[in-house]
PDB file of C-alpha atoms in Angstrom:
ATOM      1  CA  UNK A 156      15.745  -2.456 -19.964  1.00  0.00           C
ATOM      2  CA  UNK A 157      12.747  -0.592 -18.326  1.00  0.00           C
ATOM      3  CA  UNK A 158      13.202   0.433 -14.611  1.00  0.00           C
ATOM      4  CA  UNK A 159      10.243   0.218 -12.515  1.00  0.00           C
ATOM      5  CA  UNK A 160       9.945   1.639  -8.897  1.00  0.00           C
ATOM      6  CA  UNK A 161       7.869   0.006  -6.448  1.00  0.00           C
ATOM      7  CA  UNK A 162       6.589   1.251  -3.133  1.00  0.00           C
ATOM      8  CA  UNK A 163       6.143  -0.692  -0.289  1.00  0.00           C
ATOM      9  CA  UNK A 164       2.377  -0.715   2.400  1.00  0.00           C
ATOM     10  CA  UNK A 165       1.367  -1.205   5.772  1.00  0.00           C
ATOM     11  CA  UNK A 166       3.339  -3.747   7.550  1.00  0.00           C
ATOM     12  CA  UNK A 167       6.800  -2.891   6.078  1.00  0.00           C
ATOM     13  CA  UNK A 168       7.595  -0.023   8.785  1.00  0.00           C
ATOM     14  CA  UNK A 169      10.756  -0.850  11.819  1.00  0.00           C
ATOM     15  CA  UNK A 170      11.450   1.346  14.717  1.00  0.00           C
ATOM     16  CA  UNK A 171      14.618   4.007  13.856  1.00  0.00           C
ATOM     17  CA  UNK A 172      13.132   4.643  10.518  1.00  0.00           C
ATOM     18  CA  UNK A 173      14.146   7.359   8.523  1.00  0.00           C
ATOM     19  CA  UNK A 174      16.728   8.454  11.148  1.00  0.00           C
ATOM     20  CA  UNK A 175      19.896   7.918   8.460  1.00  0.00           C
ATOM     21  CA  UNK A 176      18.058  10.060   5.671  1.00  0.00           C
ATOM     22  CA  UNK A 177      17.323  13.012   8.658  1.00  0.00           C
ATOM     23  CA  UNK A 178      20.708  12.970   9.951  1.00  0.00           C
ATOM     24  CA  UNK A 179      22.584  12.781   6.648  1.00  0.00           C
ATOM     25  CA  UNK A 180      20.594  14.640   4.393  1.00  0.00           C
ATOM     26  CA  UNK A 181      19.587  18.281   4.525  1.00  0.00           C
ATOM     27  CA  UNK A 182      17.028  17.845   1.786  1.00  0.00           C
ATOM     28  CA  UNK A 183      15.151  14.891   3.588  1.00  0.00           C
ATOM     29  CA  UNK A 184      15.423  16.864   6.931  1.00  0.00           C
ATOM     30  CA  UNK A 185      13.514  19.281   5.408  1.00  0.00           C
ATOM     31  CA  UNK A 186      10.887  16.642   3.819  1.00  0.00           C
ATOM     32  CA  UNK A 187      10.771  15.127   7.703  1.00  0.00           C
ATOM     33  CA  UNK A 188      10.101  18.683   9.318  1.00  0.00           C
ATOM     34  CA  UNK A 189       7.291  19.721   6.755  1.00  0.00           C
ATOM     35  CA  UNK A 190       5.572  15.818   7.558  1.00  0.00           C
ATOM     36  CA  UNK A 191       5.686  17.553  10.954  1.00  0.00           C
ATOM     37  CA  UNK A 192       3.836  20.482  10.271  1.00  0.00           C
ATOM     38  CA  UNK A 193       1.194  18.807   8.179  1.00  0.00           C
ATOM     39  CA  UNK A 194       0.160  16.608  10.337  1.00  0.00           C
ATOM     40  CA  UNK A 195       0.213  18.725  14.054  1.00  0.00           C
ATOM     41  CA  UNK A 196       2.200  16.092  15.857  1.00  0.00           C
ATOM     42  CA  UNK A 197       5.925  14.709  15.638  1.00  0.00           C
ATOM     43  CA  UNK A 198       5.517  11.867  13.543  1.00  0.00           C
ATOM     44  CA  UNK A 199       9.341  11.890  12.903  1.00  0.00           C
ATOM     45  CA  UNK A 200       9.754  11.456  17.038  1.00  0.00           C
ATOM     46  CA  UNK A 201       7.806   8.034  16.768  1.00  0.00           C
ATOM     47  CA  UNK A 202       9.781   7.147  13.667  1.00  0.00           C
ATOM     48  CA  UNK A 203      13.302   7.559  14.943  1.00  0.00           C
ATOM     49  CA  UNK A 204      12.450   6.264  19.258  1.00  0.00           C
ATOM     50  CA  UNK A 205       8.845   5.164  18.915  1.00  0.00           C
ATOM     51  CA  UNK A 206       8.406   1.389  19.996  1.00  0.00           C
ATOM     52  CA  UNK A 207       6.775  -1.221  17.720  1.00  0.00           C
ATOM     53  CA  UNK A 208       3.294  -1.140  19.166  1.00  0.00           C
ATOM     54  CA  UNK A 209       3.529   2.797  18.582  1.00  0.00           C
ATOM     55  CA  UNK A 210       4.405   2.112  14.894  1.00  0.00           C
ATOM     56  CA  UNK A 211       1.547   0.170  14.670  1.00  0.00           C
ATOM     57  CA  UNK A 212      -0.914   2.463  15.103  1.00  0.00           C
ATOM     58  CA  UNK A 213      -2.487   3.460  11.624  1.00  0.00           C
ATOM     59  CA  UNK A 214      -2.528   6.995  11.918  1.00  0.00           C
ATOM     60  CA  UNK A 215       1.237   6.283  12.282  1.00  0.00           C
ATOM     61  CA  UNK A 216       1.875   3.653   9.998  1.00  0.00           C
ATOM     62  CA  UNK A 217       0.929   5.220   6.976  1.00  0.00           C
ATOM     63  CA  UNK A 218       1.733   8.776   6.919  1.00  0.00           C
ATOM     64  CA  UNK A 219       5.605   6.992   8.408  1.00  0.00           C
ATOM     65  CA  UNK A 220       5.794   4.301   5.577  1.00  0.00           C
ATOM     66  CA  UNK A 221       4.722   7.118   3.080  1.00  0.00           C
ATOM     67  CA  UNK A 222       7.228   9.959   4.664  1.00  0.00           C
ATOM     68  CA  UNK A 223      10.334   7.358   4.440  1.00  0.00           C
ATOM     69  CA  UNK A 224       9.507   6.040   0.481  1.00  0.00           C
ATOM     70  CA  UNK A 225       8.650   9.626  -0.576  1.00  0.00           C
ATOM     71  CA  UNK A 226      11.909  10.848   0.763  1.00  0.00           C
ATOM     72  CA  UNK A 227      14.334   8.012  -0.234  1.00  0.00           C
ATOM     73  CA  UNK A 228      12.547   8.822  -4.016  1.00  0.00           C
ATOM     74  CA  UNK A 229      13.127  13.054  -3.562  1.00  0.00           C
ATOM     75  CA  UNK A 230      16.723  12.539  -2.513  1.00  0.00           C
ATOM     76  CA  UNK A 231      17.832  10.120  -5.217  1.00  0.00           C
ATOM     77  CA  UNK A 232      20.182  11.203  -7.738  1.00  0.00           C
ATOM     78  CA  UNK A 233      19.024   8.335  -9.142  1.00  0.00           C
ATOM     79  CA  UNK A 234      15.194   8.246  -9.700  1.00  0.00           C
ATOM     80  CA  UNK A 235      14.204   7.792 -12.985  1.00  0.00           C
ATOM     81  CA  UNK A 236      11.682   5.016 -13.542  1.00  0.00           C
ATOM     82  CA  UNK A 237      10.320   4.373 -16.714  1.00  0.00           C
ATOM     83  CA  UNK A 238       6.950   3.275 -14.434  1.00  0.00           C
ATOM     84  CA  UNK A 239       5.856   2.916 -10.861  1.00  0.00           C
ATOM     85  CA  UNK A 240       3.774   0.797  -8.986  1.00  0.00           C
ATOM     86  CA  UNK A 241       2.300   1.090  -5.382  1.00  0.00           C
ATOM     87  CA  UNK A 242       1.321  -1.935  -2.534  1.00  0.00           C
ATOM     88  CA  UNK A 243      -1.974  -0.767  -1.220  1.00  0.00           C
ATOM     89  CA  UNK A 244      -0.839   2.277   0.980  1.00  0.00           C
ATOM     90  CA  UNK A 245       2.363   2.875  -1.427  1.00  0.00           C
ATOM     91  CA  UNK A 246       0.223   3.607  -4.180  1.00  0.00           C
ATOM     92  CA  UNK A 247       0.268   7.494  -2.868  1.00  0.00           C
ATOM     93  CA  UNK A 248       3.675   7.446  -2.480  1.00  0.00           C
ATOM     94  CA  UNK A 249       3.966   6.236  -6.311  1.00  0.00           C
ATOM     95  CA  UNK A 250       2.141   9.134  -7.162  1.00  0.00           C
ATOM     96  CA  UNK A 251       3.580  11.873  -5.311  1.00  0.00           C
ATOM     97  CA  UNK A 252       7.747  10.223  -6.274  1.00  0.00           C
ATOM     98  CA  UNK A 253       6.111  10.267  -9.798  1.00  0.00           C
ATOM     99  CA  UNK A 254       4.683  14.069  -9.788  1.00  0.00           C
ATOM    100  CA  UNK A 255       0.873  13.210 -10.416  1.00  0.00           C
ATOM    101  CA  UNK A 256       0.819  14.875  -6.355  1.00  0.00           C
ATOM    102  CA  UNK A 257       2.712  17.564  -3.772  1.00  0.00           C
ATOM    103  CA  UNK A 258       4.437  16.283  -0.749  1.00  0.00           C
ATOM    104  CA  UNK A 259       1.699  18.018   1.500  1.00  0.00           C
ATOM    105  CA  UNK A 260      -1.415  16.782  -0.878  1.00  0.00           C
ATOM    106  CA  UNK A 261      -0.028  13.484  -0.911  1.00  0.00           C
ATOM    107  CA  UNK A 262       0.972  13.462   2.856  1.00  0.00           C
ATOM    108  CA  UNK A 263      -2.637  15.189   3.750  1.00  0.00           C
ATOM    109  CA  UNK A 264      -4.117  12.643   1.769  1.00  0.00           C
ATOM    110  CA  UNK A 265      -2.662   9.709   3.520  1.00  0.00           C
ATOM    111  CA  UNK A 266      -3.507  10.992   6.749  1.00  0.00           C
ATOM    112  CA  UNK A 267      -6.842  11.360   5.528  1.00  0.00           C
ATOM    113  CA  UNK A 268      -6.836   7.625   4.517  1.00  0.00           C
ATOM    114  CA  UNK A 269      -5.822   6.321   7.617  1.00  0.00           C
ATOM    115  CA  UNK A 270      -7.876   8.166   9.847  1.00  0.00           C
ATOM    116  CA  UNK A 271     -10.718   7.309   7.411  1.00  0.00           C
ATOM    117  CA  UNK A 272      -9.930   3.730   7.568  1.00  0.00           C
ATOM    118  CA  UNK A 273      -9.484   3.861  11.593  1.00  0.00           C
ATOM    119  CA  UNK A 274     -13.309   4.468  11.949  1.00  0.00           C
ATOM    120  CA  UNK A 275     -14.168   2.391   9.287  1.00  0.00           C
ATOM    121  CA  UNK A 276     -12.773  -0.789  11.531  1.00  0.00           C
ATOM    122  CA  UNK A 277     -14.610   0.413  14.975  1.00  0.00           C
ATOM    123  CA  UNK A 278     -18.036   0.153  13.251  1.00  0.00           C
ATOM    124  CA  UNK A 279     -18.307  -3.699  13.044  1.00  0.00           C
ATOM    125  CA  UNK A 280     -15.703  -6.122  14.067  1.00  0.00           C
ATOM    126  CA  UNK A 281     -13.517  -7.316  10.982  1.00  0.00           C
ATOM    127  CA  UNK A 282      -9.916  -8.886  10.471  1.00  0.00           C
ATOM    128  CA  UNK A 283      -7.917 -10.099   7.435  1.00  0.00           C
ATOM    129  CA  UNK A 284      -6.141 -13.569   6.465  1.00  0.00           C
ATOM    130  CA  UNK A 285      -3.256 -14.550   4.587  1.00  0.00           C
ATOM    131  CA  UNK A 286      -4.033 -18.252   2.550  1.00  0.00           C
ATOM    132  CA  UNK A 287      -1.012 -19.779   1.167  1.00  0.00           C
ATOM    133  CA  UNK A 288      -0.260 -22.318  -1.053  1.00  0.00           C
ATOM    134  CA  UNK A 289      -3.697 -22.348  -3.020  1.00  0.00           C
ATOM    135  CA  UNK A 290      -5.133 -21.026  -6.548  1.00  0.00           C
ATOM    136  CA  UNK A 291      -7.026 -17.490  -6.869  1.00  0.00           C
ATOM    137  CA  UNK A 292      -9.756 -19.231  -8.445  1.00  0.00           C
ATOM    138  CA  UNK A 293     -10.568 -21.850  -5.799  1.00  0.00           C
ATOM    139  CA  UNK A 294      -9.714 -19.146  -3.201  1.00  0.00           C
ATOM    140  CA  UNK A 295     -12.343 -16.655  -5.284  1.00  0.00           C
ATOM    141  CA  UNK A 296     -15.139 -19.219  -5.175  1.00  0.00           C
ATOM    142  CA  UNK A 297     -14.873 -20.327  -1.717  1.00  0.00           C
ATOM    143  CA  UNK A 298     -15.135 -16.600  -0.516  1.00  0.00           C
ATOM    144  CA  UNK A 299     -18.265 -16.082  -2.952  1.00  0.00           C
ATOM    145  CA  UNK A 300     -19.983 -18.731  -1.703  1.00  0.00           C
ATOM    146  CA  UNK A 301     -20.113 -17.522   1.956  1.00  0.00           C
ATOM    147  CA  UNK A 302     -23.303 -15.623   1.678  1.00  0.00           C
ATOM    148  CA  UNK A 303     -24.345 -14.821   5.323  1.00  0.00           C
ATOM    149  CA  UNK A 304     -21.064 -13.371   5.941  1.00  0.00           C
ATOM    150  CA  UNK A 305     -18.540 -10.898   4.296  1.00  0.00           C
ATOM    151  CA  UNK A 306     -15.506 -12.248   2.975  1.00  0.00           C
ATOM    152  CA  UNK A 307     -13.350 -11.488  -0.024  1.00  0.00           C
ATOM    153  CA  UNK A 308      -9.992 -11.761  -1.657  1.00  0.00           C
ATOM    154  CA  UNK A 309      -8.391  -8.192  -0.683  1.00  0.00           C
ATOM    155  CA  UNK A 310      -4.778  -8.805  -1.711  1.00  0.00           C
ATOM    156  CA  UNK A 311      -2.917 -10.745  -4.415  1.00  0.00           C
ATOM    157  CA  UNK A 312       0.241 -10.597  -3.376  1.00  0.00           C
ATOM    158  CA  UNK A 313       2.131 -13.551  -5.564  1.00  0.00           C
ATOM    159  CA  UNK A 314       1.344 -16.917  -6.689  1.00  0.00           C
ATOM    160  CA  UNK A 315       0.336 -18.689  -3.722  1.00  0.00           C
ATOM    161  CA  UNK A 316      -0.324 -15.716  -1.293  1.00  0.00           C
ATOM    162  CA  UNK A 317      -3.774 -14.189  -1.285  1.00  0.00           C
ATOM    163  CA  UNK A 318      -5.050 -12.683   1.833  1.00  0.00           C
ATOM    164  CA  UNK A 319      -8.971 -12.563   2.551  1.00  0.00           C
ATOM    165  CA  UNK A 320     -10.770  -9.746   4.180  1.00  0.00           C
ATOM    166  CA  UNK A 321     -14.196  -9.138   6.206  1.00  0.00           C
ATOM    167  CA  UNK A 322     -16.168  -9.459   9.102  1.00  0.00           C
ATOM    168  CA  UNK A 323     -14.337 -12.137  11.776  1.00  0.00           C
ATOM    169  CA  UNK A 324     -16.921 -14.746  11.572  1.00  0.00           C
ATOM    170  CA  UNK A 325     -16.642 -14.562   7.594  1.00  0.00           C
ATOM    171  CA  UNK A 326     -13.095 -14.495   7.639  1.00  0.00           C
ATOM    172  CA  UNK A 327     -12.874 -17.714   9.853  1.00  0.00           C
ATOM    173  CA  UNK A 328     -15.375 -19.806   7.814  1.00  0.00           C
ATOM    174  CA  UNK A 329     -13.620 -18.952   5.217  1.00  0.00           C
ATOM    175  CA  UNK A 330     -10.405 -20.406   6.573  1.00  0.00           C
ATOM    176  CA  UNK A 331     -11.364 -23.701   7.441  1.00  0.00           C
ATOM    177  CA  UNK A 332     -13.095 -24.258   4.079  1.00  0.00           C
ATOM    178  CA  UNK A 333      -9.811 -23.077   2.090  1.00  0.00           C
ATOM    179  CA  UNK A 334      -7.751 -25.683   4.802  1.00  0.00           C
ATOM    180  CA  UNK A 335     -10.018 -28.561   3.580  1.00  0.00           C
ATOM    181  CA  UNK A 336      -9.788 -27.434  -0.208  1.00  0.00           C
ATOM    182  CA  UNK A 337      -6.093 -27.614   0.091  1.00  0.00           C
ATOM    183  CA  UNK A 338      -4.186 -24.875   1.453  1.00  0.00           C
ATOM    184  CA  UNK A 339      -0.781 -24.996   3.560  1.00  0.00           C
ATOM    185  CA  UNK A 340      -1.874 -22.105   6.027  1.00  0.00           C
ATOM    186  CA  UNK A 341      -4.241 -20.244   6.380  1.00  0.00           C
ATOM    187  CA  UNK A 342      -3.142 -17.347   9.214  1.00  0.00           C
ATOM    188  CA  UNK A 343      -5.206 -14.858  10.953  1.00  0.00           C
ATOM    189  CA  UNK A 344      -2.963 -11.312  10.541  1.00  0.00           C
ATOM    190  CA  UNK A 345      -3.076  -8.616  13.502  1.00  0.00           C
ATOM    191  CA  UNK A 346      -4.903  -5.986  11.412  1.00  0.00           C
ATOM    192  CA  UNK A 347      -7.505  -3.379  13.028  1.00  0.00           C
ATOM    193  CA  UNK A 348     -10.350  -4.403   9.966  1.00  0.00           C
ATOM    194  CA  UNK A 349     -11.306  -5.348   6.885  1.00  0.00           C
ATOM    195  CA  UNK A 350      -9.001  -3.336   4.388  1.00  0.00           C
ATOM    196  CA  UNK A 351     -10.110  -3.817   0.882  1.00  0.00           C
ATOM    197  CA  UNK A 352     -13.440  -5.128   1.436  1.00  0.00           C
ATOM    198  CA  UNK A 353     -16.761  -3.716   1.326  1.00  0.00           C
ATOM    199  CA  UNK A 354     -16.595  -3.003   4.797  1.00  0.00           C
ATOM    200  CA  UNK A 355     -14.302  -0.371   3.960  1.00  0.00           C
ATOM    201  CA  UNK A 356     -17.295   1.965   2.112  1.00  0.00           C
ATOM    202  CA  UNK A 357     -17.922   4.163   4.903  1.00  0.00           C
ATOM    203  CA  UNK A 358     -13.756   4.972   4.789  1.00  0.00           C
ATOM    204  CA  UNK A 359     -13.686   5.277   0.671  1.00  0.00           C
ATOM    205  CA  UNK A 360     -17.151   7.648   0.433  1.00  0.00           C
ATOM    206  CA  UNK A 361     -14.705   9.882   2.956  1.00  0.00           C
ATOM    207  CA  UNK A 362     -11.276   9.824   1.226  1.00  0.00           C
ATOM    208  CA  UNK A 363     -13.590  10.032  -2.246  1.00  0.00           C
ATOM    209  CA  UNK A 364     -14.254  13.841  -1.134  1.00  0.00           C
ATOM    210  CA  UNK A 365     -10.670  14.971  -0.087  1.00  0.00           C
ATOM    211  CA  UNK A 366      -9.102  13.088  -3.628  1.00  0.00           C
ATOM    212  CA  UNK A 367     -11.414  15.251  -5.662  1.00  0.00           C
ATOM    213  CA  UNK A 368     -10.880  18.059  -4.038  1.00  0.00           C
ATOM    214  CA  UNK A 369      -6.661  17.174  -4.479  1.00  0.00           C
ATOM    215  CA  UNK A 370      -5.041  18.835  -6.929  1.00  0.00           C
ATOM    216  CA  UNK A 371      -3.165  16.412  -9.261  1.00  0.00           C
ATOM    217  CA  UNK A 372      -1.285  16.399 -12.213  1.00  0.00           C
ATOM    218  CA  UNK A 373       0.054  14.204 -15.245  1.00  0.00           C
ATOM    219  CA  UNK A 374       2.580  11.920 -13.659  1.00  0.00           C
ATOM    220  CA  UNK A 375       6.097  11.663 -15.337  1.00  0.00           C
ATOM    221  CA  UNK A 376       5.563   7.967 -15.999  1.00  0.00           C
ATOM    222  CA  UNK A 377       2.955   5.589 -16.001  1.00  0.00           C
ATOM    223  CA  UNK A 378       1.187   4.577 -12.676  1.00  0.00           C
ATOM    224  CA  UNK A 379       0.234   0.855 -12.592  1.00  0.00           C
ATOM    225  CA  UNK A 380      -2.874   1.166 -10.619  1.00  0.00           C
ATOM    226  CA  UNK A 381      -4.310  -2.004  -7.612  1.00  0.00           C
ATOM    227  CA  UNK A 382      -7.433  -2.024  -8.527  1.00  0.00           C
ATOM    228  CA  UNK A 383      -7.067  -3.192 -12.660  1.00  0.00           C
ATOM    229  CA  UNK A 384      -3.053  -3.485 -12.772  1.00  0.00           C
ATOM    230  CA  UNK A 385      -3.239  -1.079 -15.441  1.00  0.00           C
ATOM    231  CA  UNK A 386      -0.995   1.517 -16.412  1.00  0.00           C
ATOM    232  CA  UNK A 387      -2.805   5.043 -15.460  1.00  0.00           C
ATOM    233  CA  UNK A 388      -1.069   8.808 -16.892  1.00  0.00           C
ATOM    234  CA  UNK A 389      -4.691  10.474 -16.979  1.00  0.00           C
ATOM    235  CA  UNK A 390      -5.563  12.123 -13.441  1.00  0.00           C
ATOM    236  CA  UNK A 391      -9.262  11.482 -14.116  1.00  0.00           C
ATOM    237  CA  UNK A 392      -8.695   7.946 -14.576  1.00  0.00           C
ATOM    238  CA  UNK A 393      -6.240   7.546 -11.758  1.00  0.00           C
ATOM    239  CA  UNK A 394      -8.560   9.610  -9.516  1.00  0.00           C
ATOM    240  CA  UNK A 395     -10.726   7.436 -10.307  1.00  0.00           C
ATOM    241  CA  UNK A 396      -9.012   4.174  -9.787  1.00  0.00           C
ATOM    242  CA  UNK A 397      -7.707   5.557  -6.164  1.00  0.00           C
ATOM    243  CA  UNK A 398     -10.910   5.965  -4.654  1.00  0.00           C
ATOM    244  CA  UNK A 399     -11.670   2.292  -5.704  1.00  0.00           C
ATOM    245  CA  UNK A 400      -8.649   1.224  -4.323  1.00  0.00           C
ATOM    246  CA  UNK A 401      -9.835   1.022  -0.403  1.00  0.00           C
ATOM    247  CA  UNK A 402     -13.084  -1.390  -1.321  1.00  0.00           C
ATOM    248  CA  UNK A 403     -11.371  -2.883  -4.040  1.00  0.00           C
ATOM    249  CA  UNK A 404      -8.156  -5.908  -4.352  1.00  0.00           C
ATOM    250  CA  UNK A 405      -4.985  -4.939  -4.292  1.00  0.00           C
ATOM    251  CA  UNK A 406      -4.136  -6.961  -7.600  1.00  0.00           C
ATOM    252  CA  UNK A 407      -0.133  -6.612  -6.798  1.00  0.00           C
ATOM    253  CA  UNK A 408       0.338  -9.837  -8.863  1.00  0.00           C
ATOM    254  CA  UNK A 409      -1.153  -9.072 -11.881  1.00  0.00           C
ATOM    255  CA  UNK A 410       0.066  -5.446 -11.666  1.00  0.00           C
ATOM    256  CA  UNK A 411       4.144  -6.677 -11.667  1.00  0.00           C
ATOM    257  CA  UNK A 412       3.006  -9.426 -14.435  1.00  0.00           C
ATOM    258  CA  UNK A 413       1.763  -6.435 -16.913  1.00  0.00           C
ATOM    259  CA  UNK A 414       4.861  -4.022 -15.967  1.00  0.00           C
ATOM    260  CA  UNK A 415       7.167  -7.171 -16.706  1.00  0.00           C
ATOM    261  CA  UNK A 416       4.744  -8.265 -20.102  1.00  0.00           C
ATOM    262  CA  UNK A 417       5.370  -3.949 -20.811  1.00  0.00           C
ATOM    263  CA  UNK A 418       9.269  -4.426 -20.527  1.00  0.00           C
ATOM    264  CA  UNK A 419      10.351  -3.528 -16.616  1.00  0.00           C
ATOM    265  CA  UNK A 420      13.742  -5.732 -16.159  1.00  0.00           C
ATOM    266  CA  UNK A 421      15.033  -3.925 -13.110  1.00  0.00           C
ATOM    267  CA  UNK A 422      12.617  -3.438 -10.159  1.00  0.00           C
ATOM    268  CA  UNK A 423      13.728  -0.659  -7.290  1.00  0.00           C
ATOM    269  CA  UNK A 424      12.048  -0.811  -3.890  1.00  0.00           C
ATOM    270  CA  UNK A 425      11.740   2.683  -2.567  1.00  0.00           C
ATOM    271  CA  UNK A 426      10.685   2.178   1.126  1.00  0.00           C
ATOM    272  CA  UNK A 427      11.587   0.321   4.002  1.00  0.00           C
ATOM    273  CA  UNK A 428      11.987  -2.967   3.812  1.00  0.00           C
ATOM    274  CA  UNK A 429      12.426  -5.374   1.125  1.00  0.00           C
ATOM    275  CA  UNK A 430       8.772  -7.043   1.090  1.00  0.00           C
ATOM    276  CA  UNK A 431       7.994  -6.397  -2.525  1.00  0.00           C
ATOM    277  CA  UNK A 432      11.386  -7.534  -3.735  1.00  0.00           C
ATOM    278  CA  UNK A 433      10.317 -11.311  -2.433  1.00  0.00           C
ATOM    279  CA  UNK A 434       7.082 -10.941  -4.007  1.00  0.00           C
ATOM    280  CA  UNK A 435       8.171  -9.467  -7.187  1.00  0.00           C
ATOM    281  CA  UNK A 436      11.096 -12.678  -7.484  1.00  0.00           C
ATOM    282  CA  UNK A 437       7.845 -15.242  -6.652  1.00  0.00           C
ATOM    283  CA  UNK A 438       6.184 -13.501  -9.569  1.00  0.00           C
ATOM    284  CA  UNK A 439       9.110 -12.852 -12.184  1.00  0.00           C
ATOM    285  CA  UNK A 440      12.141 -14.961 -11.648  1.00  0.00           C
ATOM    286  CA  UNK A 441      13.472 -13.364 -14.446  1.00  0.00           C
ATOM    287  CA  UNK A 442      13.366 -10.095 -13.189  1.00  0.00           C
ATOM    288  CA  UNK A 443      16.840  -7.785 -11.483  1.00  0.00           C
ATOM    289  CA  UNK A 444      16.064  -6.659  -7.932  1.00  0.00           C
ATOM    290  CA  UNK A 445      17.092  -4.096  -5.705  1.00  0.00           C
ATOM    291  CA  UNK A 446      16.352  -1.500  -4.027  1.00  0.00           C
ATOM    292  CA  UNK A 447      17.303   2.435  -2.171  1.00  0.00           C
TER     293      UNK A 447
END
C-alpha cells in the first residue's frame, strides 16, 4: 500500500499553533527561529499568542500554515511517502517536505506569494463562494455563461463542494443562478479576493519571477500538481505548473482520484487541522486516514 502525504491551505490555521513542536522539539525550534529570520518579524509570536483575526491576515496565514506542515514533515521519524500532494497554499510545503525546495526558498517563496496575492485583491473588489451539493459541469457552465462579469470555478474540493471565484458582482450572480439550478448552499466565504481566478494575474506575473529565479531540485517522490492533478518529478514541469497554480483551479478532487487510481491506500495529513482528511473520505471511501 502506497502512502501519500497531503498538505493542508489557507483556512486550516488555529491560534497556539506550532507551540507543542517549539517546546518539545529542538529540531523544530530551530525550523521556527530560522522562519523568524527570513521573514524580519516574529511570525512564531503570532502563532503561539496571536488572536484569530491576527491569523487571518495573509501575510500570516501562509508563511504560519507552511512553517507548521513543513516542520511536522522535517521532524518525523516517519516521513516517507511514496507521493505528495498540496491544497492550494500546501502545494509549497509538498515540495519543500519532498526536497524539490530549501526551507528558506520555500519559506521566501510563500511570503512572496502572499504578499503578491495581498495586492492583487486591493486592485478591484473580488470574493470567493463555496456551492454545495451540485455537479462540476452544471457549476462550469453557469460560471461561463456570465460574460459581463468574472467568475470561475477556483477550487474542487470533493464531490459536491466547488467554490467559485471573481469580482463580487460576478460571484453573486453566479450564486443565485447555481440556487435555482439546484444547489443546497451556496455561501459567500470571508476571503480578501479572488484566489484562483484571472484576477489573480497581476499576483502570478510577480511570484512567476521569484520561482524562476528559485533554485529547485528533483523531488524524492512524485508531486501531484492543482492545476492538472498530475504527478510532476521534473522541476521544469513543476515550475511550470506552480506559476499556473495562482490563476488556475485547484483540482484537489481529481488530484486524490489519480493518487488513489496510482495506488495511495493510506493518506497522512501533515498540517494543522484535519480538512483534507474529510475531503479525501468524500472522495475515496476506500481510502485509510490519518494524520501527524
Amino acid at each position: 500500500m502506497k502512502k501519500a502525504y497531503i498538505f493542508p491551505g489557507q483556512g486550516s490555521q488555529f491560534k497556539g499553533m506550532g507551540l507543542d513542536l517549539y517546546q518539545s522539539s529542538d529540531s523544530a525550534k530551530s525550523f521556527f527561529d530560522q522562519a523568524n529570520d527570513i521573514l524580519g518579524f516574529d511570525i512564531t509570536k503570532i502563532m503561539f499568542e496571536g488572536t484569530d483575526e491576527e491569523l487571518k491576515q495573509t501575510n500570516v496565514t501562509q508563511p504560519a500554515i507552511f512553517i507548521h506542515s513543513v516542520v511536522l514533515a522535517k521532524i518525523s521519524e516517519d516521513f516517507t511517502p511514496n507521493m505528495v500532494a498540496g491544497h492550494s497554499l500546501g502545494e509549497f510545503s509538498a515540495l519543500v517536505a519532498a526536497g524539490a525546495l530549501s526551507f528558506d526558498d520555500g519559506l521566501r517563496l510563500v511570503a512572496k506569494r502572499a504578499d503578491a496575492m495581498q495586492k492583487a485583491c486591493l486592485l478591484r473588489p473580488s470574493t470567493m463562494a463555496a456551492i454545495l451539493g451540485l455537479d462540476d459541469k452544471t457549476i462550469e457552465e453557469i460560471c461561463a455563461g456570465i460574460t459581463d462579469e468574472i467568475v470561475v470555478p477556483a477550487n474542487y474540493n470533493c464531490p459536491g463542494q466547488v467554490v467559485i471565484s471573481g469580482t463580487i458582482e460576478g460571484v453573486e450572480k453566479a450564486c443565485e443562478l447555481l440556487k435555482a439550478a439546484g444547489a443546497k448552499r451556496a455561501l459567500l466565504l470571508q476571503v480578501g479576493g479572488a484566489f484562483h481566478s484571472p484576477l489573480m494575474e497581476p499576483a502570478r506575473e510577480e511570484l512567476a519571477a521569484a520561482i524562476n529565479e528559485a533554485q529547485f531540485q528533483s523531488p524524492l517522490c512524485p508531486v501531484y500538481q492543482n492545476v492538472n492533478a498530475k504527478p510532476a518529478t521534473e522541476v521544469s514541469v513543476i515550475k511550470e505548473n506552480l506559476i499556473a497554480q495562482l490563476t488556475a483551479p485547484v483540482r484537489w478532487t481529481q488530484s486524490v482520484e489519480q493518487m488513489v487510481a496510482d495506488g495511495a491506500g493510506l493518506f497522512v495529513e501533515c498540517g494543522p487541522g484535519k480538512v483534507l482528511q474529510g475531503l479525501v473520505k468524500k472522495i475515496s471511501s476506500g481510502v485509510e486516514l490519518k494524520s501527524i
